[in-house]
Structure formats: C-alpha cells, structure tokens
Amino acid sequence: MGGLIKSSIARKVAMALSGFFLVFFLLFHCTVNMTSVFSADIYNQFSHFLGTNFVVQALMQPILVFGIVFHFVMGFILEIQNRRSRGVKYVQYKGSANASWVSRNMLISGAVILAFFGLHFYDFFIPELVHKYVESHPEDPTRYFPELLHKFENPVRIGLYVVSFVLLAMHLWHGFASAFQSMGVNNKYTPGIKKFSKAFALVVPAAFIFIALFHHLNGH
C-alpha cells in the first residue's frame, strides 16, 4: 500500500513538473508571437533565430514534444488510477457536489488540447521540416511573417484555434494551481500563487486568441 501511495505521489510530481515546463513554453511562445502584432521585422528575427539555432532545433524541440506527450499521458494514467481507487463508490460519486466542472473534466479538456497540439505541429512544424530538409529551399529570414499571416487566413482554423485556447484556459485554471499543490507548496505565498496562476490561465490564452484574430482581420 505504501508503495502504491509513493507511486501515485511520484506520478503527480512528474505531471506537475512537466506542466511547469509547458507553462514556460506557452509564455515564451506567446511572447514571440506577440511581437508579430507590433513588428514583422522583430518577429522574423526571433523566428529566424529559433528556426536555425541548432540547440533549439536538435535539443529543445524533441524535449518539448516529449514533454507534451508525457504530460497528457500521465494525466490519463492518473485519471484511471483515481477511478480505480474509488472502486464501486465511483458510481455513487457526486463530482458536482465536490468539485468544479473544470476540475472534473480535465481529461476531456486535456484530450482536446492534445489534439490541438497535434494539429499545430501538422500546421507549422511539419511544413517547416519539409521546407528545410525535403524541398531544401535557401533560408529566407523574412519568410516567417508572411507564412504566419497565411496560416491565419482560414476562418475555420481561427475557430478551432479560439476553441482550443478557451479549453486551454479552463485546463490551466485548475491545473496550474494544482501543480503547486502536487509539489507540496502550501505556505503564506499560496493565496498569491493561486491568484497568479488564475491570471496566467486567463491572460496567456487570451493573448494567443488576440494574436490570431488580429492577423485574421488585418492580414488581408
């Protein structure tokens, strides 16, 4: 029994750490994308550096892909573990009386977000690999901004983008604060951490949505 408890705690800590990594990636990615609203040149410079830097391409991108898959697979494992631990009582479990809709549906929002990440990689990452290594085009440091505008032309893609980031906000609303709890953070700073995590859950996804809508409405 003790080993099972330790195993469960270890999984929660591992999921929290991978969650923190993905939160940092979201903030960085949002910052880079936000430059496209103010300056095409700055966005091109950032994108060119990230797109040609060996450390980013050969090391950070594989780690990012692993982190995304690991985080959501661990989420599925923990959800299955929680259901099994409730056993027969799960039938009588009244989730709405004990937890918010967001916390009770982390698995659903996580699955949709994972699908969105897959679409995002298909939409951006795979074409980038084809451009560099299959078609072998000469590197053009000014190509990134026009490509960004092209991606945001399709209203269907914009709709999917908005829905995905609304679900991401809901996922972060519960998950970001829970990650600190999983790490054992419970002190005088906890109320401030909860406020910060909820603000992050609203501001960062809203910024992504703003960027997409801005370019969709102004990029033609």
PDB file of C-alpha atoms in Angstrom:
ATOM      1  CA  MET A   1       0.000   0.000   0.000  1.00  0.00           C
ATOM      2  CA  GLY A   2       2.850   2.366   0.896  1.00  0.00           C
ATOM      3  CA  GLY A   3       4.490   1.681  -2.451  1.00  0.00           C
ATOM      4  CA  LEU A   4       1.237   2.461  -4.269  1.00  0.00           C
ATOM      5  CA  ILE A   5       0.921   5.786  -2.433  1.00  0.00           C
ATOM      6  CA  LYS A   6       4.528   6.700  -3.189  1.00  0.00           C
ATOM      7  CA  SER A   7       3.980   5.746  -6.820  1.00  0.00           C
ATOM      8  CA  SER A   8       0.898   7.964  -7.005  1.00  0.00           C
ATOM      9  CA  ILE A   9       2.747  10.898  -5.446  1.00  0.00           C
ATOM     10  CA  ALA A  10       5.666  10.413  -7.833  1.00  0.00           C
ATOM     11  CA  ARG A  11       3.299  10.479 -10.825  1.00  0.00           C
ATOM     12  CA  LYS A  12       1.650  13.675  -9.583  1.00  0.00           C
ATOM     13  CA  VAL A  13       5.027  15.334  -9.056  1.00  0.00           C
ATOM     14  CA  ALA A  14       6.181  14.229 -12.523  1.00  0.00           C
ATOM     15  CA  MET A  15       2.988  15.601 -14.058  1.00  0.00           C
ATOM     16  CA  ALA A  16       3.388  18.878 -12.149  1.00  0.00           C
ATOM     17  CA  LEU A  17       6.991  19.294 -13.340  1.00  0.00           C
ATOM     18  CA  SER A  18       6.039  18.597 -16.951  1.00  0.00           C
ATOM     19  CA  GLY A  19       3.153  21.047 -16.528  1.00  0.00           C
ATOM     20  CA  PHE A  20       5.514  23.783 -15.332  1.00  0.00           C
ATOM     21  CA  PHE A  21       7.724  23.124 -18.344  1.00  0.00           C
ATOM     22  CA  LEU A  22       4.761  23.501 -20.711  1.00  0.00           C
ATOM     23  CA  VAL A  23       3.621  26.673 -18.930  1.00  0.00           C
ATOM     24  CA  PHE A  24       7.069  28.168 -19.500  1.00  0.00           C
ATOM     25  CA  PHE A  25       6.882  27.151 -23.167  1.00  0.00           C
ATOM     26  CA  LEU A  26       3.445  28.761 -23.529  1.00  0.00           C
ATOM     27  CA  LEU A  27       4.708  32.028 -22.064  1.00  0.00           C
ATOM     28  CA  PHE A  28       7.776  32.042 -24.310  1.00  0.00           C
ATOM     29  CA  HIS A  29       5.767  31.101 -27.403  1.00  0.00           C
ATOM     30  CA  CYS A  30       3.164  33.763 -26.627  1.00  0.00           C
ATOM     31  CA  THR A  31       5.873  36.405 -26.188  1.00  0.00           C
ATOM     32  CA  VAL A  32       7.448  35.598 -29.560  1.00  0.00           C
ATOM     33  CA  ASN A  33       4.080  35.536 -31.322  1.00  0.00           C
ATOM     34  CA  MET A  34       3.024  38.818 -29.725  1.00  0.00           C
ATOM     35  CA  THR A  35       5.949  40.593 -31.430  1.00  0.00           C
ATOM     36  CA  SER A  36       4.212  39.877 -34.748  1.00  0.00           C
ATOM     37  CA  VAL A  37       1.455  42.310 -33.762  1.00  0.00           C
ATOM     38  CA  PHE A  38       3.930  45.179 -33.374  1.00  0.00           C
ATOM     39  CA  SER A  39       6.704  44.462 -35.871  1.00  0.00           C
ATOM     40  CA  ALA A  40       7.101  41.997 -38.737  1.00  0.00           C
ATOM     41  CA  ASP A  41      10.868  42.551 -38.657  1.00  0.00           C
ATOM     42  CA  ILE A  42      11.236  41.669 -34.976  1.00  0.00           C
ATOM     43  CA  TYR A  43       9.030  38.608 -35.414  1.00  0.00           C
ATOM     44  CA  ASN A  44      11.125  37.497 -38.396  1.00  0.00           C
ATOM     45  CA  GLN A  45      14.328  37.953 -36.411  1.00  0.00           C
ATOM     46  CA  PHE A  46      13.075  35.904 -33.463  1.00  0.00           C
ATOM     47  CA  SER A  47      11.659  33.202 -35.721  1.00  0.00           C
ATOM     48  CA  HIS A  48      14.783  33.027 -37.857  1.00  0.00           C
ATOM     49  CA  PHE A  49      16.976  32.606 -34.787  1.00  0.00           C
ATOM     50  CA  LEU A  50      14.746  29.885 -33.304  1.00  0.00           C
ATOM     51  CA  GLY A  51      14.326  28.194 -36.681  1.00  0.00           C
ATOM     52  CA  THR A  52      18.051  27.971 -37.413  1.00  0.00           C
ATOM     53  CA  ASN A  53      19.576  27.579 -33.947  1.00  0.00           C
ATOM     54  CA  PHE A  54      20.998  24.074 -33.535  1.00  0.00           C
ATOM     55  CA  VAL A  55      20.267  23.832 -29.796  1.00  0.00           C
ATOM     56  CA  VAL A  56      16.632  24.804 -30.302  1.00  0.00           C
ATOM     57  CA  GLN A  57      16.116  22.528 -33.297  1.00  0.00           C
ATOM     58  CA  ALA A  58      18.055  19.449 -32.177  1.00  0.00           C
ATOM     59  CA  LEU A  59      17.565  19.571 -28.423  1.00  0.00           C
ATOM     60  CA  MET A  60      14.703  21.795 -27.273  1.00  0.00           C
ATOM     61  CA  GLN A  61      12.107  20.732 -29.863  1.00  0.00           C
ATOM     62  CA  PRO A  62      12.402  16.988 -29.105  1.00  0.00           C
ATOM     63  CA  ILE A  63      12.222  17.781 -25.375  1.00  0.00           C
ATOM     64  CA  LEU A  64       9.102  19.862 -26.000  1.00  0.00           C
ATOM     65  CA  VAL A  65       7.395  17.096 -27.952  1.00  0.00           C
ATOM     66  CA  PHE A  66       8.278  14.588 -25.233  1.00  0.00           C
ATOM     67  CA  GLY A  67       7.033  16.970 -22.520  1.00  0.00           C
ATOM     68  CA  ILE A  68       3.665  17.445 -24.224  1.00  0.00           C
ATOM     69  CA  VAL A  69       3.083  13.727 -24.754  1.00  0.00           C
ATOM     70  CA  PHE A  70       4.376  12.819 -21.279  1.00  0.00           C
ATOM     71  CA  HIS A  71       2.162  15.371 -19.528  1.00  0.00           C
ATOM     72  CA  PHE A  72      -1.059  14.232 -21.146  1.00  0.00           C
ATOM     73  CA  VAL A  73      -0.284  10.510 -20.982  1.00  0.00           C
ATOM     74  CA  MET A  74       0.436  10.946 -17.273  1.00  0.00           C
ATOM     75  CA  GLY A  75      -2.885  12.745 -16.942  1.00  0.00           C
ATOM     76  CA  PHE A  76      -4.721   9.769 -18.434  1.00  0.00           C
ATOM     77  CA  ILE A  77      -2.857   7.384 -16.135  1.00  0.00           C
ATOM     78  CA  LEU A  78      -3.692   9.421 -13.026  1.00  0.00           C
ATOM     79  CA  GLU A  79      -7.355   9.665 -14.048  1.00  0.00           C
ATOM     80  CA  ILE A  80      -7.590   5.891 -14.488  1.00  0.00           C
ATOM     81  CA  GLN A  81      -5.825   5.423 -11.154  1.00  0.00           C
ATOM     82  CA  ASN A  82      -8.246   7.785  -9.415  1.00  0.00           C
ATOM     83  CA  ARG A  83     -11.269   5.980 -10.840  1.00  0.00           C
ATOM     84  CA  ARG A  84      -9.929   2.606  -9.750  1.00  0.00           C
ATOM     85  CA  SER A  85      -9.162   3.897  -6.257  1.00  0.00           C
ATOM     86  CA  ARG A  86     -12.806   4.948  -5.878  1.00  0.00           C
ATOM     87  CA  GLY A  87     -13.892   1.456  -6.895  1.00  0.00           C
ATOM     88  CA  VAL A  88     -17.592   0.725  -6.606  1.00  0.00           C
ATOM     89  CA  LYS A  89     -18.128   4.058  -4.878  1.00  0.00           C
ATOM     90  CA  TYR A  90     -17.424   5.764  -8.202  1.00  0.00           C
ATOM     91  CA  VAL A  91     -20.998   5.014  -9.292  1.00  0.00           C
ATOM     92  CA  GLN A  92     -22.278   6.951  -6.287  1.00  0.00           C
ATOM     93  CA  TYR A  93     -19.644   9.693  -6.563  1.00  0.00           C
ATOM     94  CA  LYS A  94     -21.289  13.098  -6.976  1.00  0.00           C
ATOM     95  CA  GLY A  95     -18.498  15.105  -8.572  1.00  0.00           C
ATOM     96  CA  SER A  96     -20.564  18.259  -9.000  1.00  0.00           C
ATOM     97  CA  ALA A  97     -21.039  18.455  -5.245  1.00  0.00           C
ATOM     98  CA  ASN A  98     -17.318  18.263  -4.520  1.00  0.00           C
ATOM     99  CA  ALA A  99     -15.511  19.865  -7.450  1.00  0.00           C
ATOM    100  CA  SER A 100     -15.943  22.354 -10.264  1.00  0.00           C
ATOM    101  CA  TRP A 101     -16.815  21.344 -13.811  1.00  0.00           C
ATOM    102  CA  VAL A 102     -13.278  22.246 -14.908  1.00  0.00           C
ATOM    103  CA  SER A 103     -11.559  20.000 -12.369  1.00  0.00           C
ATOM    104  CA  ARG A 104     -13.957  17.132 -13.140  1.00  0.00           C
ATOM    105  CA  ASN A 105     -13.303  17.352 -16.878  1.00  0.00           C
ATOM    106  CA  MET A 106      -9.527  17.841 -17.023  1.00  0.00           C
ATOM    107  CA  LEU A 107      -9.302  14.628 -19.037  1.00  0.00           C
ATOM    108  CA  ILE A 108     -11.668  15.961 -21.704  1.00  0.00           C
ATOM    109  CA  SER A 109     -10.027  19.376 -21.981  1.00  0.00           C
ATOM    110  CA  GLY A 110      -6.603  17.706 -21.948  1.00  0.00           C
ATOM    111  CA  ALA A 111      -7.550  15.388 -24.808  1.00  0.00           C
ATOM    112  CA  VAL A 112      -8.844  18.272 -26.916  1.00  0.00           C
ATOM    113  CA  ILE A 113      -5.718  20.342 -26.211  1.00  0.00           C
ATOM    114  CA  LEU A 114      -3.507  17.383 -27.118  1.00  0.00           C
ATOM    115  CA  ALA A 115      -5.384  17.085 -30.415  1.00  0.00           C
ATOM    116  CA  PHE A 116      -4.843  20.801 -30.972  1.00  0.00           C
ATOM    117  CA  PHE A 117      -1.114  20.423 -30.367  1.00  0.00           C
ATOM    118  CA  GLY A 118      -1.125  17.656 -32.956  1.00  0.00           C
ATOM    119  CA  LEU A 119      -2.891  19.956 -35.428  1.00  0.00           C
ATOM    120  CA  HIS A 120      -0.475  22.771 -34.559  1.00  0.00           C
ATOM    121  CA  PHE A 121       2.533  20.568 -35.262  1.00  0.00           C
ATOM    122  CA  TYR A 122       0.947  19.413 -38.503  1.00  0.00           C
ATOM    123  CA  ASP A 123       0.220  23.008 -39.455  1.00  0.00           C
ATOM    124  CA  PHE A 124       3.549  24.583 -38.531  1.00  0.00           C
ATOM    125  CA  PHE A 125       6.226  22.065 -37.520  1.00  0.00           C
ATOM    126  CA  ILE A 126       5.869  19.546 -40.347  1.00  0.00           C
ATOM    127  CA  PRO A 127       5.768  22.194 -43.121  1.00  0.00           C
ATOM    128  CA  GLU A 128       8.892  23.710 -41.562  1.00  0.00           C
ATOM    129  CA  LEU A 129      10.693  20.359 -41.737  1.00  0.00           C
ATOM    130  CA  VAL A 130       9.574  19.853 -45.328  1.00  0.00           C
ATOM    131  CA  HIS A 131      10.733  23.364 -46.256  1.00  0.00           C
ATOM    132  CA  LYS A 132      14.167  22.861 -44.723  1.00  0.00           C
ATOM    133  CA  TYR A 133      15.035  19.237 -45.318  1.00  0.00           C
ATOM    134  CA  VAL A 134      12.841  17.896 -48.135  1.00  0.00           C
ATOM    135  CA  GLU A 135      12.439  20.794 -50.546  1.00  0.00           C
ATOM    136  CA  SER A 136      15.811  22.277 -49.496  1.00  0.00           C
ATOM    137  CA  HIS A 137      14.871  25.901 -50.064  1.00  0.00           C
ATOM    138  CA  PRO A 138      17.550  28.512 -49.348  1.00  0.00           C
ATOM    139  CA  GLU A 139      16.882  30.084 -45.961  1.00  0.00           C
ATOM    140  CA  ASP A 140      14.946  33.335 -46.208  1.00  0.00           C
ATOM    141  CA  PRO A 141      14.976  35.261 -42.886  1.00  0.00           C
ATOM    142  CA  THR A 142      11.929  37.305 -43.961  1.00  0.00           C
ATOM    143  CA  ARG A 143       9.586  34.422 -44.791  1.00  0.00           C
ATOM    144  CA  TYR A 144       8.163  33.817 -41.318  1.00  0.00           C
ATOM    145  CA  PHE A 145       5.749  36.733 -41.037  1.00  0.00           C
ATOM    146  CA  PRO A 146       4.037  36.122 -44.425  1.00  0.00           C
ATOM    147  CA  GLU A 147       3.713  32.440 -43.514  1.00  0.00           C
ATOM    148  CA  LEU A 148       2.099  33.421 -40.220  1.00  0.00           C
ATOM    149  CA  LEU A 149      -0.432  35.607 -41.998  1.00  0.00           C
ATOM    150  CA  HIS A 150      -1.229  32.787 -44.400  1.00  0.00           C
ATOM    151  CA  LYS A 151      -1.951  30.394 -41.539  1.00  0.00           C
ATOM    152  CA  PHE A 152      -4.486  32.810 -40.071  1.00  0.00           C
ATOM    153  CA  GLU A 153      -6.464  33.423 -43.257  1.00  0.00           C
ATOM    154  CA  ASN A 154      -8.814  30.448 -42.887  1.00  0.00           C
ATOM    155  CA  PRO A 155     -11.792  31.260 -40.591  1.00  0.00           C
ATOM    156  CA  VAL A 156     -12.295  27.569 -39.782  1.00  0.00           C
ATOM    157  CA  ARG A 157      -8.733  27.337 -38.489  1.00  0.00           C
ATOM    158  CA  ILE A 158      -9.322  30.505 -36.455  1.00  0.00           C
ATOM    159  CA  GLY A 159     -12.449  28.965 -34.936  1.00  0.00           C
ATOM    160  CA  LEU A 160     -10.581  25.821 -33.924  1.00  0.00           C
ATOM    161  CA  TYR A 161      -7.781  27.971 -32.578  1.00  0.00           C
ATOM    162  CA  VAL A 162     -10.141  30.014 -30.391  1.00  0.00           C
ATOM    163  CA  VAL A 163     -11.987  26.972 -29.026  1.00  0.00           C
ATOM    164  CA  SER A 164      -8.700  25.207 -28.246  1.00  0.00           C
ATOM    165  CA  PHE A 165      -7.346  28.156 -26.293  1.00  0.00           C
ATOM    166  CA  VAL A 166     -10.601  28.601 -24.379  1.00  0.00           C
ATOM    167  CA  LEU A 167     -10.263  24.965 -23.291  1.00  0.00           C
ATOM    168  CA  LEU A 168      -6.588  25.561 -22.511  1.00  0.00           C
ATOM    169  CA  ALA A 169      -7.606  28.458 -20.248  1.00  0.00           C
ATOM    170  CA  MET A 170     -10.031  26.162 -18.428  1.00  0.00           C
ATOM    171  CA  HIS A 171      -7.357  23.482 -18.155  1.00  0.00           C
ATOM    172  CA  LEU A 172      -4.825  25.946 -16.741  1.00  0.00           C
ATOM    173  CA  TRP A 173      -7.393  27.479 -14.376  1.00  0.00           C
ATOM    174  CA  HIS A 174      -7.406  24.267 -12.352  1.00  0.00           C
ATOM    175  CA  GLY A 175      -4.176  22.571 -13.408  1.00  0.00           C
ATOM    176  CA  PHE A 176      -1.643  25.363 -12.832  1.00  0.00           C
ATOM    177  CA  ALA A 177      -2.625  25.890  -9.193  1.00  0.00           C
ATOM    178  CA  SER A 178      -2.902  22.124  -8.631  1.00  0.00           C
ATOM    179  CA  ALA A 179       0.677  21.684  -9.854  1.00  0.00           C
ATOM    180  CA  PHE A 180       1.942  23.780  -6.942  1.00  0.00           C
ATOM    181  CA  GLN A 181      -0.085  21.642  -4.534  1.00  0.00           C
ATOM    182  CA  SER A 182       1.400  18.478  -6.039  1.00  0.00           C
ATOM    183  CA  MET A 183       4.857  19.930  -5.374  1.00  0.00           C
ATOM    184  CA  GLY A 184       3.933  20.435  -1.716  1.00  0.00           C
ATOM    185  CA  VAL A 185       3.750  24.224  -1.855  1.00  0.00           C
ATOM    186  CA  ASN A 186       1.415  25.261   0.960  1.00  0.00           C
ATOM    187  CA  ASN A 187       2.569  28.351   2.824  1.00  0.00           C
ATOM    188  CA  LYS A 188       1.883  32.080   3.197  1.00  0.00           C
ATOM    189  CA  TYR A 189       2.517  32.562  -0.523  1.00  0.00           C
ATOM    190  CA  THR A 190      -0.208  30.088  -1.557  1.00  0.00           C
ATOM    191  CA  PRO A 191      -3.002  32.699  -1.960  1.00  0.00           C
ATOM    192  CA  GLY A 192      -0.723  34.819  -4.154  1.00  0.00           C
ATOM    193  CA  ILE A 193       0.295  31.775  -6.188  1.00  0.00           C
ATOM    194  CA  LYS A 194      -3.367  30.907  -6.783  1.00  0.00           C
ATOM    195  CA  LYS A 195      -4.116  34.456  -7.959  1.00  0.00           C
ATOM    196  CA  PHE A 196      -1.092  34.425 -10.256  1.00  0.00           C
ATOM    197  CA  SER A 197      -1.968  31.008 -11.724  1.00  0.00           C
ATOM    198  CA  LYS A 198      -5.562  32.072 -12.440  1.00  0.00           C
ATOM    199  CA  ALA A 199      -4.372  35.339 -14.001  1.00  0.00           C
ATOM    200  CA  PHE A 200      -1.957  33.358 -16.181  1.00  0.00           C
ATOM    201  CA  ALA A 201      -4.770  30.972 -17.161  1.00  0.00           C
ATOM    202  CA  LEU A 202      -6.786  33.920 -18.465  1.00  0.00           C
ATOM    203  CA  VAL A 203      -4.172  36.284 -19.898  1.00  0.00           C
ATOM    204  CA  VAL A 204      -1.937  33.930 -21.905  1.00  0.00           C
ATOM    205  CA  PRO A 205      -4.698  32.033 -23.790  1.00  0.00           C
ATOM    206  CA  ALA A 206      -6.480  35.364 -24.372  1.00  0.00           C
ATOM    207  CA  ALA A 207      -3.246  36.758 -25.842  1.00  0.00           C
ATOM    208  CA  PHE A 208      -2.996  33.832 -28.272  1.00  0.00           C
ATOM    209  CA  ILE A 209      -6.606  34.381 -29.334  1.00  0.00           C
ATOM    210  CA  PHE A 210      -5.988  38.113 -29.769  1.00  0.00           C
ATOM    211  CA  ILE A 211      -2.946  37.438 -31.983  1.00  0.00           C
ATOM    212  CA  ALA A 212      -4.924  35.062 -34.210  1.00  0.00           C
ATOM    213  CA  LEU A 213      -7.913  37.395 -34.560  1.00  0.00           C
ATOM    214  CA  PHE A 214      -5.686  40.428 -35.111  1.00  0.00           C
ATOM    215  CA  HIS A 215      -3.887  38.838 -38.047  1.00  0.00           C
ATOM    216  CA  HIS A 216      -7.072  37.306 -39.422  1.00  0.00           C
ATOM    217  CA  LEU A 217      -8.783  40.697 -39.502  1.00  0.00           C
ATOM    218  CA  ASN A 218      -5.783  42.779 -40.568  1.00  0.00           C
ATOM    219  CA  GLY A 219      -3.689  40.407 -42.656  1.00  0.00           C
ATOM    220  CA  HIS A 220      -5.618  40.587 -45.922  1.00  0.00           C
TER     221      HIS A 220
END
